[in-house]
Tab-separated table of C-alpha atoms in Angstrom:
chain	number	residue	atom	x	y	z
C	213	MET	CA	19.044	7.221	0.218
C	214	ALA	CA	19.402	10.951	-0.342
C	215	GLY	CA	17.855	13.025	-3.063
C	216	GLU	CA	14.614	14.563	-4.200
C	217	LEU	CA	12.515	11.579	-3.187
C	218	ASP	CA	14.006	11.437	0.299
C	219	THR	CA	12.669	14.775	1.514
C	220	PRO	CA	10.761	15.698	4.683
C	221	THR	CA	7.158	14.591	4.823
C	222	ARG	CA	4.414	17.185	4.625
C	223	GLY	CA	1.268	17.814	6.604
C	224	ARG	CA	-0.677	15.476	8.826
C	225	THR	CA	-2.046	11.974	8.522
C	226	ALA	CA	-5.636	11.584	9.701
C	227	ARG	CA	-6.647	8.901	12.153
C	228	GLY	CA	-8.068	5.872	10.353
C	229	ARG	CA	-6.547	6.813	6.996
C	230	LEU	CA	-5.038	3.358	6.440
C	231	ARG	CA	-7.381	1.145	8.464
C	232	ALA	CA	-8.838	-0.447	5.327
C	233	LEU	CA	-5.325	-1.368	4.227
C	234	ASP	CA	-4.670	-2.816	7.692
C	235	ALA	CA	-7.805	-4.958	7.333
C	236	TYR	CA	-6.665	-6.225	3.930
C	237	LEU	CA	-3.238	-7.158	5.272
C	238	CYS	CA	-4.722	-8.968	8.260
C	239	GLN	CA	-7.004	-10.938	5.943
C	240	PHE	CA	-4.564	-11.845	3.170
C	241	GLU	CA	-1.117	-11.548	4.766
C	242	ALA	CA	-1.868	-13.186	8.126
C	243	ALA	CA	0.771	-15.859	7.512
C	244	LEU	CA	3.364	-13.165	6.859
C	245	LEU	CA	2.386	-11.223	9.974
C	246	THR	CA	2.459	-14.270	12.257
C	247	ARG	CA	5.606	-16.158	11.161
C	248	THR	CA	7.930	-16.746	14.109
C	249	GLU	CA	10.319	-19.489	12.975
C	250	ASP	CA	14.052	-18.756	12.824
C	251	THR	CA	14.847	-15.156	11.820
C	252	TRP	CA	11.134	-14.366	11.488
C	253	ALA	CA	10.962	-14.207	15.281
C	254	ARG	CA	12.850	-10.878	15.047
C	255	ALA	CA	11.141	-9.588	11.891
C	256	VAL	CA	9.443	-6.200	12.281
C	257	PHE	CA	6.706	-4.191	10.615
C	258	VAL	CA	7.980	-0.813	9.374
C	259	ASP	CA	5.719	2.188	8.713
C	260	VAL	CA	7.708	4.694	6.655
C	261	GLY	CA	6.843	8.382	6.843
C	262	PHE	CA	4.168	8.447	9.550
C	263	GLY	CA	3.948	12.233	9.450
C	264	GLU	CA	3.307	14.771	12.183
C	265	HIS	CA	1.608	12.219	14.440
C	266	PRO	CA	2.102	8.424	14.339
C	267	TRP	CA	-1.594	7.490	14.173
C	268	THR	CA	-1.157	5.090	11.253
C	269	THR	CA	1.746	3.311	12.953
C	270	LEU	CA	-0.164	2.867	16.200
C	271	GLU	CA	-3.395	1.765	14.517
C	272	SER	CA	-1.515	-0.820	12.454
C	273	ALA	CA	0.298	-2.044	15.557
C	274	THR	CA	-3.054	-2.672	17.244
C	275	ALA	CA	-4.502	-4.442	14.191
C	276	PHE	CA	-1.475	-6.643	13.505
C	277	ARG	CA	-0.922	-7.545	17.154
C	278	ALA	CA	-4.397	-9.042	17.263
C	279	LEU	CA	-2.744	-11.738	15.111
C	280	ASN	CA	0.781	-11.589	16.525
C	281	PRO	CA	0.891	-10.103	20.042
C	282	GLY	CA	4.686	-10.050	20.110
C	283	LEU	CA	5.131	-8.159	16.840
C	284	SER	CA	7.731	-5.392	16.908
C	285	VAL	CA	6.767	-2.200	15.081
C	286	VAL	CA	9.046	0.573	13.821
C	287	GLY	CA	7.732	3.964	12.740
C	288	VAL	CA	10.159	5.906	10.545
C	289	GLU	CA	10.079	9.646	9.899
C	290	LEU	CA	12.641	11.808	8.103
C	291	GLU	CA	12.085	14.857	10.308
C	292	PRO	CA	13.958	14.269	13.600
C	293	GLU	CA	11.563	16.389	15.665
C	294	ARG	CA	8.622	14.198	14.673
C	295	ALA	CA	10.513	10.985	15.365
C	296	THR	CA	11.621	12.251	18.770
C	297	ALA	CA	8.140	13.451	19.744
C	298	ALA	CA	6.543	10.156	18.726
C	299	ALA	CA	9.140	8.152	20.648
C	300	ARG	CA	8.671	10.276	23.740
C	301	ALA	CA	4.884	9.883	23.699
C	302	HIS	CA	4.342	6.367	22.348
C	303	ALA	CA	7.456	4.154	22.371
C	304	ASP	CA	7.533	0.955	24.400
C	305	ALA	CA	9.361	-2.374	24.344
C	306	ARG	CA	7.673	-3.414	21.077
C	307	THR	CA	7.036	-0.007	19.480
C	308	HIS	CA	9.887	2.166	18.218
C	309	PHE	CA	10.132	5.482	16.390
C	310	ARG	CA	13.275	6.419	14.511
C	311	GLU	CA	14.584	9.122	12.250
C	312	GLY	CA	15.255	7.865	8.733
C	313	GLY	CA	14.353	7.752	5.071
C	314	PHE	CA	14.100	5.057	2.429
C	315	ALA	CA	17.315	3.452	3.688
C	316	LEU	CA	15.456	2.109	6.690
C	317	PRO	CA	17.076	2.635	10.119
C	318	LEU	CA	17.036	-1.028	11.173
C	319	ALA	CA	19.737	-2.954	13.003
C	320	PRO	CA	21.583	-5.763	11.173
C	321	ASP	CA	19.748	-8.341	13.303
C	322	GLU	CA	16.374	-6.643	12.763
C	323	PRO	CA	14.909	-7.890	9.461
C	324	ALA	CA	11.555	-6.697	8.145
C	325	ARG	CA	8.510	-8.782	7.271
C	326	LEU	CA	6.311	-5.912	6.067
C	327	VAL	CA	7.221	-2.381	4.999
C	328	ARG	CA	4.525	0.197	4.265
C	329	ALA	CA	5.234	3.522	2.568
C	330	MET	CA	2.016	5.352	1.775
C	331	ASN	CA	1.768	8.889	0.387
C	332	LEU	CA	5.526	9.388	0.207
C	333	LEU	CA	6.356	9.170	-3.498
C	334	ARG	CA	3.788	11.575	-4.909
C	335	GLN	CA	6.498	14.105	-5.786
C	336	GLY	CA	9.891	13.828	-7.435
C	337	PRO	CA	11.017	12.169	-10.661
C	338	PRO	CA	9.171	8.905	-11.423
C	339	GLU	CA	12.334	7.328	-12.814
C	340	ARG	CA	13.825	7.300	-9.301
C	341	ILE	CA	10.978	5.323	-7.766
C	342	PRO	CA	12.574	1.907	-8.489
C	343	GLU	CA	15.563	3.114	-6.453
C	344	ALA	CA	13.269	3.903	-3.523
C	345	HIS	CA	11.510	0.546	-3.851
C	346	LEU	CA	14.858	-1.237	-3.860
C	347	ALA	CA	16.112	0.647	-0.783
C	348	MET	CA	12.973	-0.045	1.248
C	349	SER	CA	12.823	-3.719	0.261
C	350	ARG	CA	16.426	-4.557	1.171
C	351	PRO	CA	15.678	-5.370	4.843
C	352	LEU	CA	12.765	-7.655	3.905
C	353	LEU	CA	13.140	-11.369	4.444
C	354	PRO	CA	12.364	-13.525	1.391
C	355	GLY	CA	8.585	-13.545	1.079
C	356	GLY	CA	8.292	-10.174	2.824
C	357	LEU	CA	6.083	-7.451	1.380
C	358	LEU	CA	6.537	-3.779	0.515
C	359	VAL	CA	3.282	-1.817	0.141
C	360	GLU	CA	3.728	1.554	-1.581
C	361	GLY	CA	1.056	3.845	-2.934
C	362	SER	CA	-1.288	6.764	-2.373
C	363	SER	CA	-4.585	7.568	-0.720
C	364	ASP	CA	-6.711	10.639	-0.281
C	365	THR	CA	-6.579	12.459	3.046
C	366	ASP	CA	-9.148	10.332	4.886
C	367	GLY	CA	-8.456	7.005	3.189
C	368	ALA	CA	-11.683	6.915	1.179
C	369	VAL	CA	-9.728	6.058	-2.001
C	370	LEU	CA	-6.443	4.157	-2.098
C	371	VAL	CA	-4.202	2.439	-4.658
C	372	ALA	CA	-0.986	0.634	-3.757
C	373	HIS	CA	1.758	-1.515	-5.198
C	374	LEU	CA	2.211	-4.972	-3.673
C	375	LEU	CA	5.938	-5.676	-4.023
C	376	ARG	CA	7.240	-9.054	-2.852
C	377	ARG	CA	10.825	-9.873	-1.893
C	378	ARG	CA	11.913	-13.002	-3.742
C	379	PRO	CA	14.852	-15.276	-2.883
C	380	GLU	CA	17.954	-14.596	-4.969
C	381	ALA	CA	16.470	-11.398	-6.442
C	382	GLU	CA	17.657	-7.908	-5.557
C	383	ALA	CA	14.618	-5.949	-6.753
C	384	PRO	CA	11.165	-6.821	-5.353
C	385	ALA	CA	8.685	-8.518	-7.666
C	386	ARG	CA	5.784	-6.330	-8.789
C	387	GLU	CA	3.214	-8.810	-7.554
C	388	GLY	CA	0.071	-6.734	-7.898
C	389	LEU	CA	-1.927	-3.555	-7.487
C	390	LEU	CA	-4.494	-3.063	-4.753
C	391	PHE	CA	-7.402	-0.655	-5.309
C	392	HIS	CA	-9.821	0.386	-2.569
C	393	THR	CA	-12.790	2.716	-2.129
C	394	ASP	CA	-15.205	3.101	0.766
C	395	PHE	CA	-17.860	4.570	-1.610
C	396	SER	CA	-18.152	7.824	0.360
C	397	ARG	CA	-17.196	9.588	-2.892
C	398	GLY	CA	-19.413	7.387	-5.028
C	399	PHE	CA	-17.732	5.097	-7.489
C	400	ALA	CA	-16.329	5.130	-11.001
C	401	PRO	CA	-13.092	3.453	-12.129
C	402	LEU	CA	-11.548	6.817	-13.048
C	403	LEU	CA	-11.832	7.873	-9.407
C	404	LEU	CA	-9.220	5.237	-8.590
C	405	ARG	CA	-7.071	6.008	-11.611
C	406	ASP	CA	-6.278	9.418	-10.128
C	407	TRP	CA	-4.659	7.727	-7.084
C	408	LEU	CA	-2.353	5.349	-8.922
C	409	PRO	CA	1.208	5.153	-7.562
C	410	ARG	CA	3.313	7.876	-9.137
C	411	ASP	CA	5.287	5.584	-11.435
C	412	LEU	CA	2.047	4.456	-13.113
C	413	ARG	CA	0.132	7.723	-13.453
C	414	ARG	CA	1.723	8.637	-16.771
C	415	ARG	CA	1.187	5.110	-18.042
C	416	VAL	CA	-2.579	5.450	-18.544
C	417	ARG	CA	-2.265	6.232	-22.245
C	418	PRO	CA	-3.097	4.334	-25.440
C	419	GLY	CA	-0.846	1.349	-26.013
C	420	GLU	CA	0.012	0.932	-22.325
C	421	PRO	CA	-1.263	-1.942	-20.124
C	422	MET	CA	-2.664	0.498	-17.535
C	423	HIS	CA	-4.736	2.196	-20.233
C	424	ALA	CA	-6.127	-1.144	-21.398
C	425	PHE	CA	-6.916	-2.094	-17.801
C	426	PHE	CA	-8.916	1.056	-17.119
C	427	GLN	CA	-10.673	0.897	-20.476
C	428	ALA	CA	-11.819	-2.646	-19.660
C	429	TRP	CA	-12.901	-1.657	-16.140
C	430	GLU	CA	-14.796	1.374	-17.415
C	431	ALA	CA	-16.627	-0.808	-19.961
C	432	ALA	CA	-17.463	-3.377	-17.253
C	433	TRP	CA	-18.763	-0.625	-14.959
C	434	LYS	CA	-20.973	0.892	-17.661
C	435	ALA	CA	-22.374	-2.539	-18.530
C	436	ALA	CA	-23.123	-3.189	-14.847
C	437	ARG	CA	-24.962	0.117	-14.500
C	438	ALA	CA	-26.905	-0.541	-17.692
C	439	GLU	CA	-28.236	-3.739	-16.101
C	440	GLY	CA	-29.452	-1.908	-13.009
C	441	HIS	CA	-26.436	-2.089	-10.702
C	442	THR	CA	-26.469	1.631	-9.945
C	443	ALA	CA	-25.696	1.834	-6.204
C	444	PRO	CA	-21.918	2.408	-5.882
C	445	PRO	CA	-21.110	-0.782	-3.888
C	446	ASP	CA	-23.247	-2.906	-6.221
C	447	ALA	CA	-21.832	-1.289	-9.359
C	448	PHE	CA	-18.302	-1.800	-8.048
C	449	ALA	CA	-18.769	-5.478	-7.202
C	450	GLU	CA	-20.515	-6.294	-10.481
C	451	SER	CA	-17.919	-4.377	-12.495
C	452	VAL	CA	-15.075	-6.337	-10.887
C	453	VAL	CA	-16.795	-9.664	-11.534
C	454	ARG	CA	-17.204	-8.679	-15.203
C	455	LEU	CA	-13.645	-7.358	-15.403
C	456	ALA	CA	-12.290	-10.634	-14.004
C	457	ARG	CA	-13.853	-12.493	-16.948
C	458	MET	CA	-11.879	-10.443	-19.476
C	459	THR	CA	-8.689	-9.455	-17.631
C	460	SER	CA	-6.180	-11.966	-16.278
C	461	GLY	CA	-5.211	-11.625	-12.657
C	462	VAL	CA	-8.268	-9.746	-11.373
C	463	SER	CA	-9.532	-11.326	-8.152
C	464	SER	CA	-13.265	-11.733	-7.579
C	465	ASP	CA	-12.798	-12.877	-3.978
C	466	ALA	CA	-16.015	-12.236	-2.025
C	467	TRP	CA	-14.223	-10.624	0.932
C	468	LEU	CA	-12.566	-8.120	-1.373
C	469	LEU	CA	-15.725	-7.277	-3.301
C	470	ALA	CA	-17.816	-6.738	-0.166
C	471	ARG	CA	-15.289	-4.214	1.176
C	472	GLY	CA	-14.528	-2.202	-1.937
C	473	PHE	CA	-11.221	-3.855	-2.904
C	474	LEU	CA	-9.914	-4.896	-6.293
C	475	ARG	CA	-6.623	-6.779	-6.469
C	476	TRP	CA	-4.962	-7.143	-9.859
C	477	SER	CA	-2.034	-9.568	-10.116
C	478	PRO	CA	-1.412	-9.946	-13.854
C	479	PRO	CA	0.766	-12.784	-15.142
C	480	GLY	CA	4.317	-11.516	-15.251
C	481	GLY	CA	3.618	-8.760	-12.732
C	482	THR	CA	2.203	-5.264	-12.904
C	483	PRO	CA	3.526	-2.783	-15.491
C	484	ALA	CA	7.064	-1.534	-14.862
């Protein structure tokens, strides 16, 4: 796909920036990462826009191969010099680096099981983001997942779409939103609001579902603090438990709460 959204990536990606996201995927998408029947035996993980150095691609390869040692991994970068340098330094029989954009450079017999595109869609017109989502999800097998969102430079705060490929549907289903903080910047719900995927940032306004969500989370957080839950991890966990009581689709899974994650999968999907 060409256009304003399909432009060269900027800057560098720090080591460890997406390790928390890797941990989440290993915990909750293990079945997706390990499927090997039929065409799934050839299905790859694609990391789109790895930047100047492919640290995120390589770290994810290590994490995911702890579950599936034979997993093929493809790092994609729009700037040919970066793709070439990464291939020269790091490519092997299961790890590939290719030049490309949102129209992923995969072979016809090379389907995808998981596509990740973090920190790519922060610029450009929001109305074109569905086009990018559609392009990146096309190679996914039914049940495959596209993860698209934003994080700060060291991965301390992260918010991402969870977009699932459904059988007989062209566009991926907006299955949920994943929020994460490591508490190094403290915690308040508005800290995470600032890292919403680009297509949702303008939707935090009165009358919109995202506004209602953050209003409810802010109220839950203030109530938690009023009852003595003042340490950031404690305030976070208690606020999510309270939010889950009043907001459909909020998970209060213990693994998520202990690691600073909130997953919201509202009935009917996240706001579009």
